[in-house]
Short mmCIF file of N, CA and C in Angstrom, two decimals:
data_model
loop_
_atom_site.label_atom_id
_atom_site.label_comp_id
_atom_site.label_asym_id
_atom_site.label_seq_id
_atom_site.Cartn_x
_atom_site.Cartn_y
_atom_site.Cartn_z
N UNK A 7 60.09 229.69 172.41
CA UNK A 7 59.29 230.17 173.53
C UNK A 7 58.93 229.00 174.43
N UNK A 8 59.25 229.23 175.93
CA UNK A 8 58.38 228.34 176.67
C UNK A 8 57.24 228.05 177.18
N UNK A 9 56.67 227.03 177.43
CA UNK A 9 55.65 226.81 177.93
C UNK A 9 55.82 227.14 179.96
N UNK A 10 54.73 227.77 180.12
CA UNK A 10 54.76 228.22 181.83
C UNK A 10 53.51 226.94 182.43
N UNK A 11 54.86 226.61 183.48
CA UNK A 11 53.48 225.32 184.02
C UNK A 11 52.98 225.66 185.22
N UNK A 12 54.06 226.30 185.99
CA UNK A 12 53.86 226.89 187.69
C UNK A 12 54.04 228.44 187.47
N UNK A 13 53.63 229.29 187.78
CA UNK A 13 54.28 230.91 187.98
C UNK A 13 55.69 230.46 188.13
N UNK A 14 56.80 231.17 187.69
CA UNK A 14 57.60 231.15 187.99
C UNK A 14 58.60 229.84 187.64
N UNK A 15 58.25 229.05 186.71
CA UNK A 15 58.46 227.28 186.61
C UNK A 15 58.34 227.49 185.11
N UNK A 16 59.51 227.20 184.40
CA UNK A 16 59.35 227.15 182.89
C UNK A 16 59.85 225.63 182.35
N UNK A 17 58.72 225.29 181.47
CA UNK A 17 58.89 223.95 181.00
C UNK A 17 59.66 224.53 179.49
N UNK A 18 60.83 223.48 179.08
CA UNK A 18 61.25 223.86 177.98
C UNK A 18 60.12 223.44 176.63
N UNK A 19 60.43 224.06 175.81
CA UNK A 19 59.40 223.90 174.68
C UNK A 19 59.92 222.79 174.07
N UNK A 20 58.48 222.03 173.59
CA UNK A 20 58.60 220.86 172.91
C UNK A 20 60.43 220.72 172.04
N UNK A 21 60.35 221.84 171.15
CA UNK A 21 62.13 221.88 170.00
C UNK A 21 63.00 221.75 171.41
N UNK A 22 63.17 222.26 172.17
CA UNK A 22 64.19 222.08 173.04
C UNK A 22 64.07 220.72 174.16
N UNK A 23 62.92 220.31 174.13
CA UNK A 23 62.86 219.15 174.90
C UNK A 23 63.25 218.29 174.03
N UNK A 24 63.04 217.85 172.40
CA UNK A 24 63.53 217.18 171.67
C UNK A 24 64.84 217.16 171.49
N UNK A 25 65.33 218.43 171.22
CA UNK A 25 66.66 218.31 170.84
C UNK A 25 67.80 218.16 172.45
N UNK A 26 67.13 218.28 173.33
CA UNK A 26 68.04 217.63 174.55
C UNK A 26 67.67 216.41 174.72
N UNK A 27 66.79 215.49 173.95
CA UNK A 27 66.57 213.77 174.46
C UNK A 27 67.59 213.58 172.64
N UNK A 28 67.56 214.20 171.92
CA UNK A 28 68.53 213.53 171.11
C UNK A 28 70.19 213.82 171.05
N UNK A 29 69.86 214.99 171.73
CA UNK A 29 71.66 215.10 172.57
C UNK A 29 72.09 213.27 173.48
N UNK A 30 70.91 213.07 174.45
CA UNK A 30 71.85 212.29 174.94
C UNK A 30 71.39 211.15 174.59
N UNK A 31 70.20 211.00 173.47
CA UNK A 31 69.49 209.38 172.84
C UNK A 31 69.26 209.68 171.11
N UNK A 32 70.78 209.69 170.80
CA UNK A 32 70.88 209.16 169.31
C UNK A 32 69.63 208.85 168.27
N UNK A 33 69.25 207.67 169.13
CA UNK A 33 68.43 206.52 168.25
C UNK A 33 66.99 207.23 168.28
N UNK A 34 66.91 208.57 169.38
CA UNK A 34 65.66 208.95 169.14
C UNK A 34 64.89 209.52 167.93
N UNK A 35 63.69 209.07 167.10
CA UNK A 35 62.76 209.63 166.22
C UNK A 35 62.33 210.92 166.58
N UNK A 36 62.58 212.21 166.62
CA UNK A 36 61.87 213.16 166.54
C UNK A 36 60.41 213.71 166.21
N UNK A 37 60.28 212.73 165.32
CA UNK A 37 58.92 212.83 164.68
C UNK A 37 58.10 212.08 165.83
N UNK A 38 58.35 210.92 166.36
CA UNK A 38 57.69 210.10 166.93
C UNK A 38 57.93 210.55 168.48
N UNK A 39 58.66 211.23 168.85
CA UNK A 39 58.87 212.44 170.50
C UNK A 39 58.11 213.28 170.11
N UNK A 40 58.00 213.97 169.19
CA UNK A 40 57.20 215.57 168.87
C UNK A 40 55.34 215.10 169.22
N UNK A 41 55.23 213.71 168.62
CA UNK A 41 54.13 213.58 168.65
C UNK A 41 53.27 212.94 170.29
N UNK A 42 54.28 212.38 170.53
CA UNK A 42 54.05 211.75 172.00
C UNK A 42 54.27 212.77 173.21
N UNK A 43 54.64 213.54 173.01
CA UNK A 43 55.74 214.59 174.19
C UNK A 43 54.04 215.91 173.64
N UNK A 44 53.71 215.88 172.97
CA UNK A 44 52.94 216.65 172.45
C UNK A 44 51.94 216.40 173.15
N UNK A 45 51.18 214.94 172.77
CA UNK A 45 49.74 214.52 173.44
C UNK A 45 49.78 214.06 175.18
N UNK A 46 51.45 214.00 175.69
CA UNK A 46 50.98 213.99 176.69
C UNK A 46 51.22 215.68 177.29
N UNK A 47 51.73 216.41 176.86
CA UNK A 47 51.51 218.19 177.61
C UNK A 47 50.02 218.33 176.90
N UNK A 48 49.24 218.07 176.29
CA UNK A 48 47.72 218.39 176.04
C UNK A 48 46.69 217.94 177.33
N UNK A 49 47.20 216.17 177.41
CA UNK A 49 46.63 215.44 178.12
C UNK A 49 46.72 216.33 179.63
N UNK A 50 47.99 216.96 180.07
CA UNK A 50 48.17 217.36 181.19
C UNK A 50 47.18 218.84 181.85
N UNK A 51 47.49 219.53 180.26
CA UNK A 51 46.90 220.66 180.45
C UNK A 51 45.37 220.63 180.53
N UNK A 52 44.76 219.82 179.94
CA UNK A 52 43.64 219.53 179.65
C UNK A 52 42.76 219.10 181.21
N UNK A 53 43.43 218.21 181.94
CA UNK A 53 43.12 217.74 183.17
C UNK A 53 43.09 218.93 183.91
N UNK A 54 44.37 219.56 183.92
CA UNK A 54 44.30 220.70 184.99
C UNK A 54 43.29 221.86 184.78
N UNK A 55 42.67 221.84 183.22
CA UNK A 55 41.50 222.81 182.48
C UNK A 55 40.36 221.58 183.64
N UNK A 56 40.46 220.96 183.35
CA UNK A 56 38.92 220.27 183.83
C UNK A 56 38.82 220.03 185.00
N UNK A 57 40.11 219.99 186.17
CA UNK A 57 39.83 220.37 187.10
C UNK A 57 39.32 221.41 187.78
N UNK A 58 39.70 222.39 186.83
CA UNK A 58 39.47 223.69 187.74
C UNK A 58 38.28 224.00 187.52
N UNK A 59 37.53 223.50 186.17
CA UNK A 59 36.25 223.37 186.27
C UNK A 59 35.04 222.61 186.97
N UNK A 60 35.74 221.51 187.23
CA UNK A 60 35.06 220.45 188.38
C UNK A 60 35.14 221.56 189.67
N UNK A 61 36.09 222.05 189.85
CA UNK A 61 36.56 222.44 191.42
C UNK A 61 35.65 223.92 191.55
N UNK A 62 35.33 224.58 190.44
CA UNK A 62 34.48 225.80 190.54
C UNK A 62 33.04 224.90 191.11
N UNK A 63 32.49 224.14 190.99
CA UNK A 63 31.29 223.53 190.74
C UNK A 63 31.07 223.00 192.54
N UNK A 64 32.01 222.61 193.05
CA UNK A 64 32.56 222.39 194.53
C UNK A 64 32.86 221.02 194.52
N UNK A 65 33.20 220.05 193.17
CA UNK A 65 33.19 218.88 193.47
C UNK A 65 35.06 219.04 193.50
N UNK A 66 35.58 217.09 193.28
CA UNK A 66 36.89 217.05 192.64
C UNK A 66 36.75 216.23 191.34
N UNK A 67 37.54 215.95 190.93
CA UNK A 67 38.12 215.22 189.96
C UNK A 67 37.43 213.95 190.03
N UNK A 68 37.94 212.66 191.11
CA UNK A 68 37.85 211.83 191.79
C UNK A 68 36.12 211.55 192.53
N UNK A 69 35.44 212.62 192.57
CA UNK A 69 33.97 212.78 192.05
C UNK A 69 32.93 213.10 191.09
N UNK A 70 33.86 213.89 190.40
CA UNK A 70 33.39 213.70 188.98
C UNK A 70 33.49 212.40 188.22
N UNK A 71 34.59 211.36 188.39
CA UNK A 71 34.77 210.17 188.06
C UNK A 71 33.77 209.62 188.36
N UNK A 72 33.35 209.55 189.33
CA UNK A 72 32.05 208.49 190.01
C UNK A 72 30.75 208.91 189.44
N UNK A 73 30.69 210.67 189.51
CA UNK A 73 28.87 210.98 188.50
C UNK A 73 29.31 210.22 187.56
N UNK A 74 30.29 210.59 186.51
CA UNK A 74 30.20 210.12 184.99
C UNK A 74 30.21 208.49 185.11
N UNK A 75 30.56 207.94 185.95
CA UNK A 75 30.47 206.28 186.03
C UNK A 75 28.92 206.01 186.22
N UNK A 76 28.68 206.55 187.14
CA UNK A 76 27.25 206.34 187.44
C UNK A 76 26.21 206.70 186.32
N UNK A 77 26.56 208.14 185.49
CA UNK A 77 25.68 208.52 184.58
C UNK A 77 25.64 207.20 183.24
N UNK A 78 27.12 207.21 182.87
CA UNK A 78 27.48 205.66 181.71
C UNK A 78 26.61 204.74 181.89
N UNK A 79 26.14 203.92 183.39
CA UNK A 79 25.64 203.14 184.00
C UNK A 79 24.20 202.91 183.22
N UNK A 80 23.54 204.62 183.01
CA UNK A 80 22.28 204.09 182.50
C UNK A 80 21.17 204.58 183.41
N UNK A 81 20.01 204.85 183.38
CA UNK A 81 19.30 205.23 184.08
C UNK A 81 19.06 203.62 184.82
N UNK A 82 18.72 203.44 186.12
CA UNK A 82 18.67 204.74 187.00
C UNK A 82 19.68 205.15 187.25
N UNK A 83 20.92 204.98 187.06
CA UNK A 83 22.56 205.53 187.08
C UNK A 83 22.47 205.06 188.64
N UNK A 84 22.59 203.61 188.89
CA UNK A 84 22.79 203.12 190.05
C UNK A 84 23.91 201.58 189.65
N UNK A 85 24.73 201.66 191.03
CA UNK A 85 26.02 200.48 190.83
C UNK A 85 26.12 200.05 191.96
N UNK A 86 26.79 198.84 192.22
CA UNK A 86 26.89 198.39 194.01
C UNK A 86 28.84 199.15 193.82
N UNK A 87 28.80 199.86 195.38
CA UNK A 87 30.33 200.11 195.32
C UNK A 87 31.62 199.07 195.22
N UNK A 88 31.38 197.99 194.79
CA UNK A 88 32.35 197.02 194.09
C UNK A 88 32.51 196.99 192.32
N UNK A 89 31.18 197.14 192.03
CA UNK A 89 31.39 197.28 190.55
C UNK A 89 31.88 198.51 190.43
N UNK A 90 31.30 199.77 191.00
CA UNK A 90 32.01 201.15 190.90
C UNK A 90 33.64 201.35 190.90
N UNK A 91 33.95 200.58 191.88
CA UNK A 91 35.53 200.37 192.48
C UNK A 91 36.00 200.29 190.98
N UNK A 92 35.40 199.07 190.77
CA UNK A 92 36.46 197.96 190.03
C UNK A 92 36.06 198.96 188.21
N UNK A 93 34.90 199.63 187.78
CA UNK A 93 35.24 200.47 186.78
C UNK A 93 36.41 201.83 186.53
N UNK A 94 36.61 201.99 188.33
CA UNK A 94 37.23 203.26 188.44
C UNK A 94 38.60 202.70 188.74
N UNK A 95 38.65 201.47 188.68
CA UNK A 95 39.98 201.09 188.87
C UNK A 95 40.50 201.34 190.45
N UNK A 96 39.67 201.34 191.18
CA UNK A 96 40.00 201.75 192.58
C UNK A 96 39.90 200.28 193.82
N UNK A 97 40.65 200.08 194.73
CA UNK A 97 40.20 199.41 195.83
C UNK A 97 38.98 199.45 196.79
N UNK A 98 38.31 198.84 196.84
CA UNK A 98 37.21 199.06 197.86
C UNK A 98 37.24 200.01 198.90
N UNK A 99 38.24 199.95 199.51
CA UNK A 99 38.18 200.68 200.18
C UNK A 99 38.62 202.36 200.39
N UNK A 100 39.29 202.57 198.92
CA UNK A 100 39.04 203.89 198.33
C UNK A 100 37.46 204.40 198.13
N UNK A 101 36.94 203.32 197.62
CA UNK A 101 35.61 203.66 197.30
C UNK A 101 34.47 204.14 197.81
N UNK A 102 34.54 203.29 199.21
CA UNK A 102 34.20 203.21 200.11
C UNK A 102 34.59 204.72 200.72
N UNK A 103 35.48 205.30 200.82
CA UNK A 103 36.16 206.35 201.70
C UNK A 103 34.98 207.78 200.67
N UNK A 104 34.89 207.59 199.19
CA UNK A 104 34.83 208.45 198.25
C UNK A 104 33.07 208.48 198.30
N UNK A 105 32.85 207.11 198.34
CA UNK A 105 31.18 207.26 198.49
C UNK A 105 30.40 207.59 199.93
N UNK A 106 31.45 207.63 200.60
CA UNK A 106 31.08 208.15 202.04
C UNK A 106 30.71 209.59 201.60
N UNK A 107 32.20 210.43 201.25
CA UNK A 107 32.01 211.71 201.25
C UNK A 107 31.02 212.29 200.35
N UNK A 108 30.89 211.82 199.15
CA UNK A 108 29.60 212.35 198.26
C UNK A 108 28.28 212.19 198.94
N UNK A 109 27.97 211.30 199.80
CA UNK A 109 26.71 211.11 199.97
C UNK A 109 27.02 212.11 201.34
N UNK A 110 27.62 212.22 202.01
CA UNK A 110 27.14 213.57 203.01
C UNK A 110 27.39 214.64 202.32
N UNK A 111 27.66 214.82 200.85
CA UNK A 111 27.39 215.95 199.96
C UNK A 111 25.97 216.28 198.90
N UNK A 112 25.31 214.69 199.21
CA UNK A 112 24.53 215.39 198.94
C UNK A 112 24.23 214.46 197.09
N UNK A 113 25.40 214.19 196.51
CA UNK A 113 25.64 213.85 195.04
C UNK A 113 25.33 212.39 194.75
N UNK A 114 25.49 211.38 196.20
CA UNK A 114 24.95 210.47 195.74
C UNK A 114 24.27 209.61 197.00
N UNK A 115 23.48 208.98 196.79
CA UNK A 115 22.60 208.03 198.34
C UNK A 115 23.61 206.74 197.75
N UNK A 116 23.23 206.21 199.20
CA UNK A 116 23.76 204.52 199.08
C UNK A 116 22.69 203.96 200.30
N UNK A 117 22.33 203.13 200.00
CA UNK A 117 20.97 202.36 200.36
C UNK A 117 20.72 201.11 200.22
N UNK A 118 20.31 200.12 201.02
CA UNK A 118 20.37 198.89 200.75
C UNK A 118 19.34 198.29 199.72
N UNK A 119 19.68 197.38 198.67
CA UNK A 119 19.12 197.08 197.83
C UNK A 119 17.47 195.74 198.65
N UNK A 120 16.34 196.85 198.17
CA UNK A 120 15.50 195.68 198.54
C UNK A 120 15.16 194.51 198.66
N UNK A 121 15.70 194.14 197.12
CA UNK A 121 15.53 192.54 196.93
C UNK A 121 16.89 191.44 197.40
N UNK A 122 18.17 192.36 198.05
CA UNK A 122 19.14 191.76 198.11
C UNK A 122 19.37 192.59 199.68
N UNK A 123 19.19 192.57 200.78
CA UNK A 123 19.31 193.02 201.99
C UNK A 123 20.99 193.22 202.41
N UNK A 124 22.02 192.53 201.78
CA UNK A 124 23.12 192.40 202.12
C UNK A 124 23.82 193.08 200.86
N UNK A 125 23.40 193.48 199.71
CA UNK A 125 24.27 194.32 198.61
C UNK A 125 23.20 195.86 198.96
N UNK A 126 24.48 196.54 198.42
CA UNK A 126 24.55 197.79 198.42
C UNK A 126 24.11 198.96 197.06
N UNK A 127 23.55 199.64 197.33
CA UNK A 127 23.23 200.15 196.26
C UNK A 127 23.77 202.02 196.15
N UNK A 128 24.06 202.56 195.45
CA UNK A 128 24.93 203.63 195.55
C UNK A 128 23.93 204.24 193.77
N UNK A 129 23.39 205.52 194.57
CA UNK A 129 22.49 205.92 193.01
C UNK A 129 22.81 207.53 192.88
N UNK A 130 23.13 208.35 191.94
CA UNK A 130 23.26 209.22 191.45
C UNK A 130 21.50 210.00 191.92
N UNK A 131 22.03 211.43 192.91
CA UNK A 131 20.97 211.69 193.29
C UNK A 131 20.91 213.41 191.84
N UNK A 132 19.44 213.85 192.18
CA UNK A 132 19.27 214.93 191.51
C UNK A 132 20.85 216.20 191.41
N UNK A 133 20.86 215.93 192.28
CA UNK A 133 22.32 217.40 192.47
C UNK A 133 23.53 217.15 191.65
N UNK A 134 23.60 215.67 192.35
CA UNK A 134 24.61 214.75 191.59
C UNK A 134 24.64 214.32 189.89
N UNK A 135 23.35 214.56 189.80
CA UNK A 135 23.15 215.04 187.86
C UNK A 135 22.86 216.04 187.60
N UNK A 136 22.71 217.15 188.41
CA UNK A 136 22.82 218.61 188.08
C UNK A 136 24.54 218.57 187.74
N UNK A 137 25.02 218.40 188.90
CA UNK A 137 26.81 219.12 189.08
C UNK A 137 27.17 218.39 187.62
N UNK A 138 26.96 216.80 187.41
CA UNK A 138 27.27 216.33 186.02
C UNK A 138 26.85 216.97 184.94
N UNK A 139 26.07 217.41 184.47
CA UNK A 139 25.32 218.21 183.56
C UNK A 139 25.92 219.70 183.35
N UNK A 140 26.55 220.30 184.41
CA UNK A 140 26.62 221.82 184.29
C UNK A 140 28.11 221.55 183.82
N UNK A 141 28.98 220.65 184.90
CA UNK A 141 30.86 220.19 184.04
C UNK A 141 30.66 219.98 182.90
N UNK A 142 29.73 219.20 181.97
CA UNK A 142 29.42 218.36 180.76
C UNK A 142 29.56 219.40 179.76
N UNK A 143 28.82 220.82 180.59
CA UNK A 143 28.51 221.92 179.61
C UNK A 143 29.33 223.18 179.79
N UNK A 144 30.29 223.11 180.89
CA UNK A 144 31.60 223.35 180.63
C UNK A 144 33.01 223.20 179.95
N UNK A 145 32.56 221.65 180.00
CA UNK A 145 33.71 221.19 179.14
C UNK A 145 33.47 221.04 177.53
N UNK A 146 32.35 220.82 177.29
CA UNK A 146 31.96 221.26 175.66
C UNK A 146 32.66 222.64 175.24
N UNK A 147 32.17 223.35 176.15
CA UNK A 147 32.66 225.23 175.72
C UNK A 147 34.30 225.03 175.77
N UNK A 148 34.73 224.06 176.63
CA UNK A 148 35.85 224.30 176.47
C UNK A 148 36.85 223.43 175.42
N UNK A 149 36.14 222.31 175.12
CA UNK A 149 36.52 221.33 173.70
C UNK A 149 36.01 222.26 172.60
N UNK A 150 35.20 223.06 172.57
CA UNK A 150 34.78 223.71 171.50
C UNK A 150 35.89 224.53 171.08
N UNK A 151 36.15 225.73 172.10
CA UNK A 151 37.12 226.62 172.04
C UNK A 151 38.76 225.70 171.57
N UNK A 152 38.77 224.76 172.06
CA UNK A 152 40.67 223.69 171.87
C UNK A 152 40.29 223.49 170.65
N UNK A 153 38.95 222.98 169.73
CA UNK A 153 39.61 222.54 168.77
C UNK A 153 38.74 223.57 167.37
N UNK A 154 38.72 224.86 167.57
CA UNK A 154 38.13 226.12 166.64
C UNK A 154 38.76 225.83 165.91
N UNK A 155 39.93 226.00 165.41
CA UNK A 155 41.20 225.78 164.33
C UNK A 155 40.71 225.01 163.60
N UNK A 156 40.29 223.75 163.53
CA UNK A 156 40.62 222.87 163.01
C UNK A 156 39.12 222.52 161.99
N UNK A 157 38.69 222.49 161.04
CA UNK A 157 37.79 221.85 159.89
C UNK A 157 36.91 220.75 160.69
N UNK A 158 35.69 220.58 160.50
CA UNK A 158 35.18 219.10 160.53
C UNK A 158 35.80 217.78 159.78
N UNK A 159 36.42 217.73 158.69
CA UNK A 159 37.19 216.96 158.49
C UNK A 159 38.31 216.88 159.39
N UNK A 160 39.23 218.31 159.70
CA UNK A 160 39.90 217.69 160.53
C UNK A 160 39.75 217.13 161.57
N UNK A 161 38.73 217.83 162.34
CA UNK A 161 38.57 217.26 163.69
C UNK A 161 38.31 215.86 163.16
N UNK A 162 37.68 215.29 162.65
CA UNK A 162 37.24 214.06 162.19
C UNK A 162 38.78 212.97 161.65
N UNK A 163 39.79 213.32 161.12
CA UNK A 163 40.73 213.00 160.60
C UNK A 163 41.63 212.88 161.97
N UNK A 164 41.59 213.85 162.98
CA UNK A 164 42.41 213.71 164.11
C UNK A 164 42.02 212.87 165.02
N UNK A 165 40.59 212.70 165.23
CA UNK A 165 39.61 211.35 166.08
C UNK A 165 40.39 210.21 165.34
N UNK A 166 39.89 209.90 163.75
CA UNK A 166 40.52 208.78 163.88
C UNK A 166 41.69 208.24 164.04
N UNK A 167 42.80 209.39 163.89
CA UNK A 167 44.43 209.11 164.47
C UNK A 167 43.92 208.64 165.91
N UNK A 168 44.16 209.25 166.52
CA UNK A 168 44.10 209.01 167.83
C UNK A 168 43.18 207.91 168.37
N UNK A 169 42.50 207.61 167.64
CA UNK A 169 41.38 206.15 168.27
C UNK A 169 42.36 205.09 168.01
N UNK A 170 42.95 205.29 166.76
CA UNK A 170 43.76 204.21 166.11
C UNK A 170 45.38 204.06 167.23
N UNK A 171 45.67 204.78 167.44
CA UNK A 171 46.41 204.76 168.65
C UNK A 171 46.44 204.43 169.97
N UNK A 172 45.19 204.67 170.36
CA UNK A 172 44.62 204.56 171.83
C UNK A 172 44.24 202.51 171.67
N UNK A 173 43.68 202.30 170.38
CA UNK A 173 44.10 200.90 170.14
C UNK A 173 45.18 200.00 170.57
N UNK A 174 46.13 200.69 169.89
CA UNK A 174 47.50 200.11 169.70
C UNK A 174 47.58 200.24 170.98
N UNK A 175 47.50 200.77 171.96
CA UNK A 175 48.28 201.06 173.12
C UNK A 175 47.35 200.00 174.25
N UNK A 176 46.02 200.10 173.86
CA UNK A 176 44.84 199.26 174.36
C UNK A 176 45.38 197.50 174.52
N UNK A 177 45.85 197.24 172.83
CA UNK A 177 45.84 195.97 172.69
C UNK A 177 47.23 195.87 173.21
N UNK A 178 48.20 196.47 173.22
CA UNK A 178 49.75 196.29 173.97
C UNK A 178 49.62 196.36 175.64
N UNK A 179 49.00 196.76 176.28
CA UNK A 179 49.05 196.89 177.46
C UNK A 179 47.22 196.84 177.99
N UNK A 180 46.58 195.93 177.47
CA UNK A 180 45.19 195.51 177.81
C UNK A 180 44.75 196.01 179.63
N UNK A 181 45.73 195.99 180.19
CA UNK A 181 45.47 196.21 181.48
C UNK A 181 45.46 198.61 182.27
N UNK A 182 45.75 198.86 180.93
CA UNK A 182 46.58 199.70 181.45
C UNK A 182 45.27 201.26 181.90
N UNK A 183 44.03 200.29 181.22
CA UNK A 183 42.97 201.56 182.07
C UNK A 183 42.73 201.92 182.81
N UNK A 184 42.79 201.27 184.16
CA UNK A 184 42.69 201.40 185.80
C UNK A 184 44.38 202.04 185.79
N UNK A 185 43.98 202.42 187.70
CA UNK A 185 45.44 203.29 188.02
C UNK A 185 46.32 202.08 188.59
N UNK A 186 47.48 202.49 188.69
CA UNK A 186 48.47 201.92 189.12
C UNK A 186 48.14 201.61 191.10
N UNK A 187 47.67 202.88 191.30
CA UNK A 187 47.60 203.53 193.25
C UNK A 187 46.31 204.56 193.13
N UNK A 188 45.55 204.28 194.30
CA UNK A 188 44.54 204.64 194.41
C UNK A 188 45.06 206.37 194.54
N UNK A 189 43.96 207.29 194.08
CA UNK A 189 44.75 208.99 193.52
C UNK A 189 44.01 209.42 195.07
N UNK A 190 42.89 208.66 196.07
CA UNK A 190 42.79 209.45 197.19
C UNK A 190 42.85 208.68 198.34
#
């Protein structure tokens, strides 16, 4: 059976995506495609689940990034838009473009810092931790529902696979948390 990604757009299923990369790559592990080819169609589906939940709420993606940066931050969940940039992996002047639009939305002020007249201050306003708070409690219902199946041990047994991986991949490519190209 396939997986449907677009109406009308059929992705072949994992067995058939495997067995056409070992048609034309021999040397390929199956075990080690099943598992990678796996977590990234989760990873995909998962985004496009949490977009559409960001996007009911009226934010994007790319602003939801910035509440949850700001919320991490700490009370008062305030950052100058250079440190923001540079957590989100973005150019200034992405940032700049992104903290424009939230603050004529309303989600976040930017204001000059008192004691420093020339730095900038960018703070997570009330709305802007409402909209964070209500996604937060969307996406629980919806991590709840993905992982019903599975035992507290398992869920617990599958965290630590995957931490232990996200390692490996951490310490091989140290750089690889920020984006490649700014996404707006």
């Amino acid at each position: 059976m396939s997986d449907t990604t677009e109406p009308g757009l059929q992705e072949p299923s994992l067995d058939e995506q495997i067995a056409a990369y070992q048609r034309e790559f021999r040397d390929l592990d199956p075990q080690v495609e099943q598992v990678v080819s796996a977590l990234g169609r989760l990873n995909r589906r998962m985004n496009v689940a949490y977009g559409r939940q960001v996007a009911a709420l009226g934010i994007s993606n790319t602003e939801w990034e910035v509440l949850k940066t700001l919320v991490l931050a700490g009370t008062p969940y305030r950052l100058g838009p250079g440190e923001l940039a540079k957590r989100l992996g973005l150019t200034p002047a992405a940032m700049t473009h992104r903290i424009d639009r939230m603050a004529g939305e309303g989600l976040v002020t930017r204001d000059r810092d008192e004691s420093n007249r020339v730095r900038v201050i960018v703070e997570l306003t009330d709305e802007g931790r409402a909209k964070w708070l209500e996604a937060m409690r969307m996406a629980t219902d919806f991590e709840e529902e993905l992982l019903q199946d599975l035992s507290g041990d398992e869920r617990g047994n599958l965290g630590e696979m995957l931490i232990r991986l996200l390692r490996r991949v951490e310490h091989a490519q140290p750089d690889a948390g920020g984006r490649l190209t700014d996404l707006d």
